């Protein structure tokens, strides 16, 4: 009923280190209280940089993360584990920002990624955001037609792509598909290939007349030691382009703004899902689902984002529950279908895995049935910490890049209800 007061208070609570210019919004109809969602400008005169805020993680000044604390942890089904500290995250994002600047990328230009859910994808996104570029991503299981249907509309200047990916212990080399994508994208100046299957993939098939081709490290090496630079941008500056599912034709572009997405995510993370500084947070997702973008805002809370790439049932139904134990997760997010599949397998996590750190289990993607609620409190909750488990059935969408409804960690959970 009082959106101006609410969002002003939310800003002061969630982004206290960023000064705001004044009221939460202005525009047609505001004086009469009749403004619609597209009739207003949010936080006019206020500037920020989302990459700077995510890397700093200072939404709670009293518990700001130190430079040696974990920023990202990336685990894949092959058992590889990589850790990026806050300090190294700042350094790597500075290298990407410098490389993008050298490539001529300006605020508003597009940078796209056809990537697994791994460290380089996050660093690329933050590097693009640091210079004001607009980022969009697809997962590598998308075929070339699906990628071109999306990226072909936004005409990226730089494309970052893996040589392939693995799923269920199978390797999928994507260089032939990548060559077709590069050849069909007008205006692409730079292709950056991230070795994911091979340490030194052959890039000869990707060479083109108009597009420079480099490996990730060769592209960034000249910029080692670059000074961090964060373009201060208006609250409404675009951050992401996401796409509709394509069920009614070519996927539709949906542009999301820096300030709106970051503030909405901080509100959901901190207030509705109880993510705290120092927490370790995983959501099973690919880079083609908006939950990836949602997870990428988690470090702004002072928490660590834990990435998993591959089949969530690799080695059996215990894989993600073992991730809770191995990474000491406070928060795990999955789909309703995943919980149903684990239940049907007969696996009971509480009986076999140490889940004592788990405080919140989130479910989205489809409605969570009352039976699945009951199963979680019977088969998962008994092994969680002393405060019990908050099961949050959340619902949002690509059009919002966030939640329409989310958890309430201060109230009871009722089976079948959001």
CSV table of C-alpha atoms in Angstrom, one decimal:
chain,number,residue,atom,x,y,z
A,1,UNK,CA,0.0,0.0,0.0
A,2,UNK,CA,3.0,2.4,0.4
A,3,UNK,CA,5.5,1.3,-2.2
A,4,UNK,CA,7.6,4.5,-2.0
A,5,UNK,CA,8.1,4.1,1.8
A,6,UNK,CA,8.7,0.3,1.4
A,7,UNK,CA,11.3,0.5,-1.3
A,8,UNK,CA,13.1,3.5,0.2
A,9,UNK,CA,13.3,1.5,3.5
A,10,UNK,CA,14.4,-1.6,1.6
A,11,UNK,CA,17.2,0.4,-0.1
A,12,UNK,CA,18.4,1.9,3.2
A,13,UNK,CA,18.4,-1.6,4.9
A,14,UNK,CA,19.8,-3.7,2.0
A,15,UNK,CA,22.1,-1.2,0.3
A,16,UNK,CA,23.2,1.1,3.1
A,17,UNK,CA,26.6,1.8,1.5
A,18,UNK,CA,25.1,3.2,-1.7
A,19,UNK,CA,23.6,6.7,-1.4
A,20,UNK,CA,20.2,7.3,-3.0
A,21,UNK,CA,19.1,10.5,-4.5
A,22,UNK,CA,15.6,10.7,-3.0
A,23,UNK,CA,12.2,9.1,-3.4
A,24,UNK,CA,11.9,5.6,-4.7
A,25,UNK,CA,10.1,6.6,-7.9
A,26,UNK,CA,8.7,9.5,-9.9
A,27,UNK,CA,6.6,9.9,-13.0
A,28,UNK,CA,3.1,10.2,-14.4
A,29,UNK,CA,0.3,9.5,-11.9
A,30,UNK,CA,2.6,9.4,-8.9
A,31,UNK,CA,1.0,12.4,-7.3
A,32,UNK,CA,-2.5,10.9,-7.5
A,33,UNK,CA,-1.4,7.4,-6.6
A,34,UNK,CA,-2.6,6.1,-9.9
A,35,UNK,CA,0.7,5.2,-11.5
A,36,UNK,CA,1.0,1.9,-13.2
A,37,UNK,CA,4.2,-0.2,-13.2
A,38,UNK,CA,5.4,1.3,-16.5
A,39,UNK,CA,4.5,4.9,-15.7
A,40,UNK,CA,7.3,5.5,-13.3
A,41,UNK,CA,11.1,5.9,-13.1
A,42,UNK,CA,12.5,4.1,-10.1
A,43,UNK,CA,15.1,5.8,-8.0
A,44,UNK,CA,15.7,8.7,-10.3
A,45,UNK,CA,19.1,10.3,-10.0
A,46,UNK,CA,20.6,7.3,-8.2
A,47,UNK,CA,23.6,5.5,-9.7
A,48,UNK,CA,25.3,2.3,-8.8
A,49,UNK,CA,27.3,-0.6,-10.3
A,50,UNK,CA,25.9,-4.1,-9.7
A,51,UNK,CA,29.2,-5.8,-10.2
A,52,UNK,CA,30.8,-3.6,-7.5
A,53,UNK,CA,28.0,-4.3,-5.1
A,54,UNK,CA,28.1,-8.1,-5.7
A,55,UNK,CA,31.8,-8.3,-5.3
A,56,UNK,CA,31.9,-6.2,-2.2
A,57,UNK,CA,29.0,-8.1,-0.4
A,58,UNK,CA,28.5,-5.2,2.0
A,59,UNK,CA,24.7,-5.2,2.3
A,60,UNK,CA,25.4,-5.7,6.1
A,61,UNK,CA,28.3,-3.4,6.9
A,62,UNK,CA,28.9,-5.0,10.3
A,63,UNK,CA,29.5,-8.4,8.7
A,64,UNK,CA,31.1,-7.5,5.4
A,65,UNK,CA,33.1,-10.5,4.0
A,66,UNK,CA,36.9,-10.3,4.0
A,67,UNK,CA,39.0,-10.5,0.8
A,68,UNK,CA,40.1,-14.0,1.6
A,69,UNK,CA,36.6,-15.4,2.1
A,70,UNK,CA,35.0,-17.6,-0.5
A,71,UNK,CA,33.2,-15.7,-3.2
A,72,UNK,CA,32.4,-18.7,-5.5
A,73,UNK,CA,32.8,-22.4,-5.3
A,74,UNK,CA,32.3,-24.4,-8.5
A,75,UNK,CA,31.7,-28.1,-8.4
A,76,UNK,CA,30.9,-30.4,-11.4
A,77,UNK,CA,29.8,-33.9,-11.9
A,78,UNK,CA,33.4,-35.0,-12.8
A,79,UNK,CA,34.4,-34.1,-9.2
A,80,UNK,CA,36.4,-31.0,-10.1
A,81,UNK,CA,36.2,-28.3,-7.4
A,82,UNK,CA,37.3,-24.7,-7.8
A,83,UNK,CA,37.2,-21.9,-5.3
A,84,UNK,CA,37.4,-18.1,-6.0
A,85,UNK,CA,38.1,-15.8,-3.1
A,86,UNK,CA,36.6,-12.2,-3.0
A,87,UNK,CA,40.1,-10.9,-3.6
A,88,UNK,CA,40.6,-13.1,-6.7
A,89,UNK,CA,37.1,-12.4,-7.9
A,90,UNK,CA,37.8,-8.6,-7.9
A,91,UNK,CA,41.1,-9.2,-9.8
A,92,UNK,CA,39.5,-11.5,-12.4
A,93,UNK,CA,36.5,-9.2,-13.0
A,94,UNK,CA,39.0,-6.3,-13.5
A,95,UNK,CA,40.8,-8.4,-16.1
A,96,UNK,CA,37.5,-9.1,-18.0
A,97,UNK,CA,36.5,-5.5,-17.8
A,98,UNK,CA,39.8,-4.3,-19.2
A,99,UNK,CA,39.7,-6.9,-22.0
A,100,UNK,CA,36.1,-5.8,-22.9
A,101,UNK,CA,37.2,-2.2,-23.0
A,102,UNK,CA,40.1,-3.0,-25.3
A,103,UNK,CA,37.7,-4.8,-27.5
A,104,UNK,CA,35.7,-1.6,-27.8
A,105,UNK,CA,32.7,-2.6,-25.7
A,106,UNK,CA,30.7,0.4,-24.5
A,107,UNK,CA,27.8,0.7,-22.0
A,108,UNK,CA,24.8,-0.8,-23.6
A,109,UNK,CA,26.7,-3.2,-25.9
A,110,UNK,CA,25.8,-6.8,-25.5
A,111,UNK,CA,28.1,-9.6,-24.2
A,112,UNK,CA,26.8,-13.2,-24.5
A,113,UNK,CA,27.8,-16.5,-23.0
A,114,UNK,CA,27.1,-20.0,-24.2
A,115,UNK,CA,28.5,-21.7,-21.1
A,116,UNK,CA,28.2,-24.3,-18.4
A,117,UNK,CA,27.5,-23.2,-14.8
A,118,UNK,CA,31.1,-22.5,-13.8
A,119,UNK,CA,33.4,-19.7,-12.6
A,120,UNK,CA,34.2,-18.1,-15.9
A,121,UNK,CA,30.5,-17.6,-16.7
A,122,UNK,CA,30.1,-15.6,-13.5
A,123,UNK,CA,33.3,-13.6,-13.9
A,124,UNK,CA,32.3,-12.8,-17.5
A,125,UNK,CA,28.9,-11.5,-16.4
A,126,UNK,CA,30.4,-9.4,-13.7
A,127,UNK,CA,33.1,-8.0,-16.0
A,128,UNK,CA,30.4,-7.0,-18.5
A,129,UNK,CA,28.3,-5.4,-15.7
A,130,UNK,CA,31.4,-3.5,-14.5
A,131,UNK,CA,31.7,-1.6,-17.8
A,132,UNK,CA,27.9,-1.3,-18.3
A,133,UNK,CA,27.5,-4.0,-21.0
A,134,UNK,CA,24.3,-6.0,-21.1
A,135,UNK,CA,24.7,-9.7,-20.5
A,136,UNK,CA,22.8,-12.7,-21.8
A,137,UNK,CA,23.5,-16.4,-21.4
A,138,UNK,CA,22.4,-19.8,-22.7
A,139,UNK,CA,23.5,-23.2,-21.4
A,140,UNK,CA,25.7,-25.4,-23.8
A,141,UNK,CA,23.0,-28.0,-24.3
A,142,UNK,CA,21.0,-25.5,-26.4
A,143,UNK,CA,21.5,-26.3,-30.1
A,144,UNK,CA,22.8,-23.7,-32.5
A,145,UNK,CA,19.3,-22.9,-33.7
A,146,UNK,CA,18.2,-22.2,-30.2
A,147,UNK,CA,21.2,-20.0,-29.5
A,148,UNK,CA,20.8,-18.0,-32.7
A,149,UNK,CA,17.1,-17.5,-32.1
A,150,UNK,CA,18.2,-15.8,-28.9
A,151,UNK,CA,21.5,-14.1,-29.4
A,152,UNK,CA,20.8,-13.3,-33.0
A,153,UNK,CA,18.3,-10.8,-31.8
A,154,UNK,CA,20.6,-8.9,-29.5
A,155,UNK,CA,23.8,-8.9,-31.7
A,156,UNK,CA,26.5,-9.4,-29.1
A,157,UNK,CA,29.9,-7.8,-29.6
A,158,UNK,CA,31.6,-10.5,-27.6
A,159,UNK,CA,30.7,-14.2,-27.3
A,160,UNK,CA,32.2,-16.3,-24.5
A,161,UNK,CA,31.7,-20.1,-25.1
A,162,UNK,CA,33.0,-23.4,-23.8
A,163,UNK,CA,34.5,-26.0,-26.1
A,164,UNK,CA,31.9,-28.4,-24.8
A,165,UNK,CA,30.3,-29.8,-21.6
A,166,UNK,CA,29.6,-33.1,-19.8
A,167,UNK,CA,26.3,-34.6,-18.6
A,168,UNK,CA,25.9,-38.0,-17.1
A,169,UNK,CA,29.6,-38.8,-17.7
A,170,UNK,CA,29.2,-38.2,-21.5
A,171,UNK,CA,31.2,-35.5,-23.2
A,172,UNK,CA,29.6,-33.2,-25.8
A,173,UNK,CA,32.0,-31.3,-28.1
A,174,UNK,CA,30.3,-28.1,-29.2
A,175,UNK,CA,32.9,-26.6,-31.5
A,176,UNK,CA,31.1,-27.5,-34.7
A,177,UNK,CA,27.9,-25.9,-33.4
A,178,UNK,CA,29.9,-22.9,-32.2
A,179,UNK,CA,31.5,-22.4,-35.6
A,180,UNK,CA,28.0,-22.3,-37.1
A,181,UNK,CA,26.8,-19.8,-34.4
A,182,UNK,CA,29.8,-17.5,-35.0
A,183,UNK,CA,29.4,-17.6,-38.8
A,184,UNK,CA,25.7,-16.5,-38.5
A,185,UNK,CA,26.1,-13.7,-36.0
A,186,UNK,CA,26.5,-10.2,-37.5
A,187,UNK,CA,28.6,-7.7,-35.7
A,188,UNK,CA,30.5,-10.3,-33.5
A,189,UNK,CA,34.0,-9.0,-33.0
A,190,UNK,CA,35.5,-11.3,-30.4
A,191,UNK,CA,35.0,-15.0,-29.6
A,192,UNK,CA,36.5,-16.2,-26.3
A,193,UNK,CA,36.7,-20.0,-25.9
A,194,UNK,CA,36.8,-21.5,-22.4
A,195,UNK,CA,38.5,-24.9,-22.2
A,196,UNK,CA,36.0,-27.2,-20.4
A,197,UNK,CA,36.5,-30.5,-22.1
A,198,UNK,CA,40.1,-30.2,-23.2
A,199,UNK,CA,43.0,-28.2,-21.7
A,200,UNK,CA,44.0,-26.9,-25.1
A,201,UNK,CA,41.1,-27.2,-27.6
A,202,UNK,CA,41.9,-26.8,-31.3
A,203,UNK,CA,40.4,-23.4,-32.3
A,204,UNK,CA,41.3,-23.6,-36.0
A,205,UNK,CA,37.7,-24.6,-37.0
A,206,UNK,CA,36.5,-21.4,-35.3
A,207,UNK,CA,38.6,-18.9,-37.1
A,208,UNK,CA,36.7,-16.4,-39.1
A,209,UNK,CA,37.4,-13.3,-41.3
A,210,UNK,CA,35.6,-10.8,-39.0
A,211,UNK,CA,35.9,-12.3,-35.5
A,212,UNK,CA,39.0,-12.6,-33.4
A,213,UNK,CA,39.3,-15.9,-31.6
A,214,UNK,CA,41.2,-16.4,-28.3
A,215,UNK,CA,41.2,-18.8,-25.4
A,216,UNK,CA,40.0,-17.4,-22.1
A,217,UNK,CA,43.5,-17.1,-20.6
A,218,UNK,CA,45.1,-15.7,-23.8
A,219,UNK,CA,42.4,-13.1,-23.9
A,220,UNK,CA,42.9,-12.0,-20.3
A,221,UNK,CA,46.7,-12.4,-19.9
A,222,UNK,CA,47.6,-8.9,-21.1
A,223,UNK,CA,45.3,-7.4,-18.5
A,224,UNK,CA,46.6,-9.2,-15.4
A,225,UNK,CA,46.9,-6.7,-12.6
A,226,UNK,CA,44.3,-4.4,-14.1
A,227,UNK,CA,42.8,-1.8,-11.8
A,228,UNK,CA,39.2,-2.5,-10.9
A,229,UNK,CA,36.8,-0.1,-12.7
A,230,UNK,CA,33.1,0.1,-12.1
A,231,UNK,CA,31.0,2.4,-14.3
A,232,UNK,CA,28.5,4.1,-12.2
A,233,UNK,CA,25.2,3.7,-14.0
A,234,UNK,CA,21.6,4.9,-13.6
A,235,UNK,CA,19.3,2.6,-11.5
A,236,UNK,CA,17.4,1.7,-14.7
A,237,UNK,CA,20.5,0.8,-16.8
A,238,UNK,CA,20.0,-2.6,-18.5
A,239,UNK,CA,21.8,-5.5,-16.9
A,240,UNK,CA,20.4,-8.7,-18.4
A,241,UNK,CA,18.6,-9.9,-21.5
A,242,UNK,CA,16.5,-13.0,-20.7
A,243,UNK,CA,14.3,-14.8,-23.1
A,244,UNK,CA,10.8,-16.4,-23.0
A,245,UNK,CA,10.6,-20.1,-23.6
A,246,UNK,CA,9.8,-19.9,-27.3
A,247,UNK,CA,6.7,-22.0,-27.1
A,248,UNK,CA,4.7,-19.4,-29.2
A,249,UNK,CA,7.4,-18.6,-31.8
A,250,UNK,CA,10.9,-17.2,-31.6
A,251,UNK,CA,11.9,-16.5,-27.9
A,252,UNK,CA,11.1,-12.9,-26.9
A,253,UNK,CA,13.7,-10.6,-25.4
A,254,UNK,CA,13.1,-9.4,-21.9
A,255,UNK,CA,15.4,-6.6,-20.6
A,256,UNK,CA,16.0,-6.4,-16.9
A,257,UNK,CA,17.5,-3.4,-15.2
A,258,UNK,CA,20.5,-3.2,-12.8
A,259,UNK,CA,19.0,-1.6,-9.8
A,260,UNK,CA,15.6,-3.2,-10.0
A,261,UNK,CA,17.0,-6.8,-10.2
A,262,UNK,CA,19.6,-6.3,-7.5
A,263,UNK,CA,17.2,-4.7,-5.0
A,264,UNK,CA,14.5,-7.2,-5.7
A,265,UNK,CA,17.0,-10.1,-5.3
A,266,UNK,CA,18.4,-8.6,-2.1
A,267,UNK,CA,14.9,-8.3,-0.7
A,268,UNK,CA,14.1,-12.0,-1.6
A,269,UNK,CA,17.4,-13.3,-0.4
A,270,UNK,CA,17.7,-11.4,2.9
A,271,UNK,CA,14.1,-11.0,4.0
A,272,UNK,CA,12.2,-13.9,2.5
A,273,UNK,CA,14.8,-16.6,2.4
A,274,UNK,CA,17.0,-15.7,5.3
A,275,UNK,CA,20.3,-15.7,3.5
A,276,UNK,CA,22.9,-14.2,5.9
A,277,UNK,CA,26.5,-13.0,5.6
A,278,UNK,CA,28.8,-16.0,5.6
A,279,UNK,CA,26.1,-18.5,4.4
A,280,UNK,CA,26.8,-20.9,1.6
A,281,UNK,CA,24.1,-21.0,-1.0
A,282,UNK,CA,23.5,-23.4,-4.0
A,283,UNK,CA,20.6,-23.5,-6.4
A,284,UNK,CA,20.6,-26.3,-9.0
A,285,UNK,CA,20.3,-24.4,-12.3
A,286,UNK,CA,21.9,-24.0,-15.7
A,287,UNK,CA,22.8,-20.7,-17.4
A,288,UNK,CA,19.7,-20.8,-19.5
A,289,UNK,CA,17.3,-20.5,-16.6
A,290,UNK,CA,16.6,-17.2,-14.7
A,291,UNK,CA,17.5,-18.9,-11.4
A,292,UNK,CA,21.1,-18.7,-12.5
A,293,UNK,CA,20.7,-14.9,-12.6
A,294,UNK,CA,19.0,-15.1,-9.2
A,295,UNK,CA,21.9,-17.1,-7.8
A,296,UNK,CA,24.5,-14.6,-9.1
A,297,UNK,CA,23.1,-11.9,-6.8
A,298,UNK,CA,23.6,-14.0,-3.7
A,299,UNK,CA,27.2,-12.8,-3.0
A,300,UNK,CA,25.8,-9.3,-2.5
A,301,UNK,CA,24.4,-10.6,0.8
A,302,UNK,CA,27.9,-11.4,1.9
A,303,UNK,CA,27.3,-15.1,1.2
A,304,UNK,CA,29.1,-17.6,-1.0
A,305,UNK,CA,27.5,-18.9,-4.2
A,306,UNK,CA,28.1,-22.6,-4.7
A,307,UNK,CA,27.7,-23.7,-8.4
A,308,UNK,CA,27.0,-27.2,-9.6
A,309,UNK,CA,27.3,-28.2,-13.2
A,310,UNK,CA,26.1,-31.5,-14.6
A,311,UNK,CA,23.5,-34.2,-13.9
A,312,UNK,CA,22.0,-33.8,-10.4
A,313,UNK,CA,21.5,-37.6,-10.3
A,314,UNK,CA,25.0,-38.4,-11.4
A,315,UNK,CA,26.0,-41.4,-9.3
A,316,UNK,CA,22.5,-41.6,-7.9
A,317,UNK,CA,19.9,-39.5,-6.0
A,318,UNK,CA,22.4,-38.6,-3.2
A,319,UNK,CA,24.5,-36.2,-5.3
A,320,UNK,CA,23.0,-32.8,-4.3
A,321,UNK,CA,22.5,-33.9,-0.7
A,322,UNK,CA,26.2,-34.8,-0.5
A,323,UNK,CA,26.9,-31.3,-1.8
A,324,UNK,CA,25.1,-30.0,1.3
A,325,UNK,CA,27.5,-32.0,3.5
A,326,UNK,CA,30.7,-31.4,1.5
A,327,UNK,CA,30.2,-27.6,1.1
A,328,UNK,CA,28.3,-27.1,4.4
A,329,UNK,CA,25.4,-25.5,2.7
A,330,UNK,CA,23.0,-23.3,4.6
A,331,UNK,CA,20.7,-23.1,1.6
A,332,UNK,CA,19.8,-25.5,-1.2
A,333,UNK,CA,17.5,-24.7,-4.0
A,334,UNK,CA,16.0,-27.3,-6.4
A,335,UNK,CA,12.9,-27.9,-8.5
A,336,UNK,CA,9.7,-29.5,-7.3
A,337,UNK,CA,10.2,-32.2,-10.0
A,338,UNK,CA,13.6,-33.0,-8.5
A,339,UNK,CA,12.2,-33.5,-5.0
A,340,UNK,CA,9.5,-35.8,-6.4
A,341,UNK,CA,12.2,-37.8,-8.3
A,342,UNK,CA,14.2,-38.3,-5.1
A,343,UNK,CA,11.2,-39.4,-3.2
A,344,UNK,CA,10.3,-41.9,-5.9
A,345,UNK,CA,13.8,-43.3,-5.8
A,346,UNK,CA,13.4,-44.3,-2.2
A,347,UNK,CA,16.4,-42.3,-1.0
A,348,UNK,CA,16.0,-40.7,2.4
A,349,UNK,CA,18.6,-37.9,2.8
A,350,UNK,CA,18.2,-37.5,6.5
A,351,UNK,CA,19.2,-41.1,7.1
A,352,UNK,CA,22.3,-41.1,5.0
A,353,UNK,CA,23.9,-37.6,4.7
A,354,UNK,CA,24.9,-35.0,7.2
A,355,UNK,CA,22.5,-32.1,6.6
A,356,UNK,CA,23.0,-30.4,9.9
A,357,UNK,CA,24.0,-27.0,8.3
A,358,UNK,CA,20.9,-26.8,6.1
A,359,UNK,CA,18.6,-24.1,7.2
A,360,UNK,CA,16.5,-23.5,4.1
A,361,UNK,CA,15.4,-25.7,1.2
A,362,UNK,CA,13.7,-23.8,-1.7
A,363,UNK,CA,11.7,-25.3,-4.4
A,364,UNK,CA,10.4,-23.8,-7.7
A,365,UNK,CA,9.9,-24.6,-11.4
A,366,UNK,CA,6.4,-26.0,-10.8
A,367,UNK,CA,4.0,-26.3,-7.8
A,368,UNK,CA,5.2,-28.4,-4.9
A,369,UNK,CA,2.6,-31.0,-4.1
A,370,UNK,CA,1.3,-31.4,-0.5
A,371,UNK,CA,2.8,-34.9,-0.6
A,372,UNK,CA,6.2,-33.5,-1.4
A,373,UNK,CA,6.0,-31.1,1.5
A,374,UNK,CA,5.2,-34.0,3.8
A,375,UNK,CA,8.1,-36.0,2.4
A,376,UNK,CA,10.6,-33.2,3.0
A,377,UNK,CA,9.6,-32.9,6.6
A,378,UNK,CA,9.8,-36.7,7.0
A,379,UNK,CA,12.9,-37.5,5.0
A,380,UNK,CA,15.0,-34.3,5.0
A,381,UNK,CA,14.1,-32.1,8.0
A,382,UNK,CA,15.1,-34.5,10.8
A,383,UNK,CA,18.8,-34.1,9.9
A,384,UNK,CA,18.9,-30.3,9.7
A,385,UNK,CA,20.1,-28.0,12.4
A,386,UNK,CA,18.6,-27.1,15.8
A,387,UNK,CA,16.3,-24.4,14.4
A,388,UNK,CA,14.7,-26.8,12.0
A,389,UNK,CA,14.2,-26.5,8.2
A,390,UNK,CA,12.4,-23.8,6.4
A,391,UNK,CA,10.9,-25.3,3.2
A,392,UNK,CA,10.2,-22.4,0.9
A,393,UNK,CA,8.0,-23.1,-2.1
A,394,UNK,CA,8.7,-20.1,-4.3
A,395,UNK,CA,7.2,-18.9,-7.6
A,396,UNK,CA,8.5,-16.3,-10.0
A,397,UNK,CA,9.4,-16.0,-13.6
A,398,UNK,CA,11.7,-14.9,-16.4
A,399,UNK,CA,9.5,-11.8,-16.9
A,400,UNK,CA,10.4,-10.7,-13.4
A,401,UNK,CA,13.8,-12.4,-13.0
A,402,UNK,CA,12.7,-13.0,-9.4
A,403,UNK,CA,9.8,-14.2,-7.3
A,404,UNK,CA,6.2,-13.1,-7.2
A,405,UNK,CA,5.9,-15.0,-3.9
A,406,UNK,CA,8.6,-16.4,-1.8
A,407,UNK,CA,9.4,-17.8,1.7
A,408,UNK,CA,8.6,-16.4,5.1
A,409,UNK,CA,11.1,-17.7,7.6
A,410,UNK,CA,9.2,-16.2,10.5
A,411,UNK,CA,6.0,-18.2,10.1
A,412,UNK,CA,4.9,-21.9,10.0
A,413,UNK,CA,5.0,-23.9,6.7
A,414,UNK,CA,1.8,-25.5,5.6
A,415,UNK,CA,1.8,-28.4,3.2
A,416,UNK,CA,0.7,-27.4,-0.3
A,417,UNK,CA,0.8,-23.6,0.4
A,418,UNK,CA,3.2,-20.8,-0.7
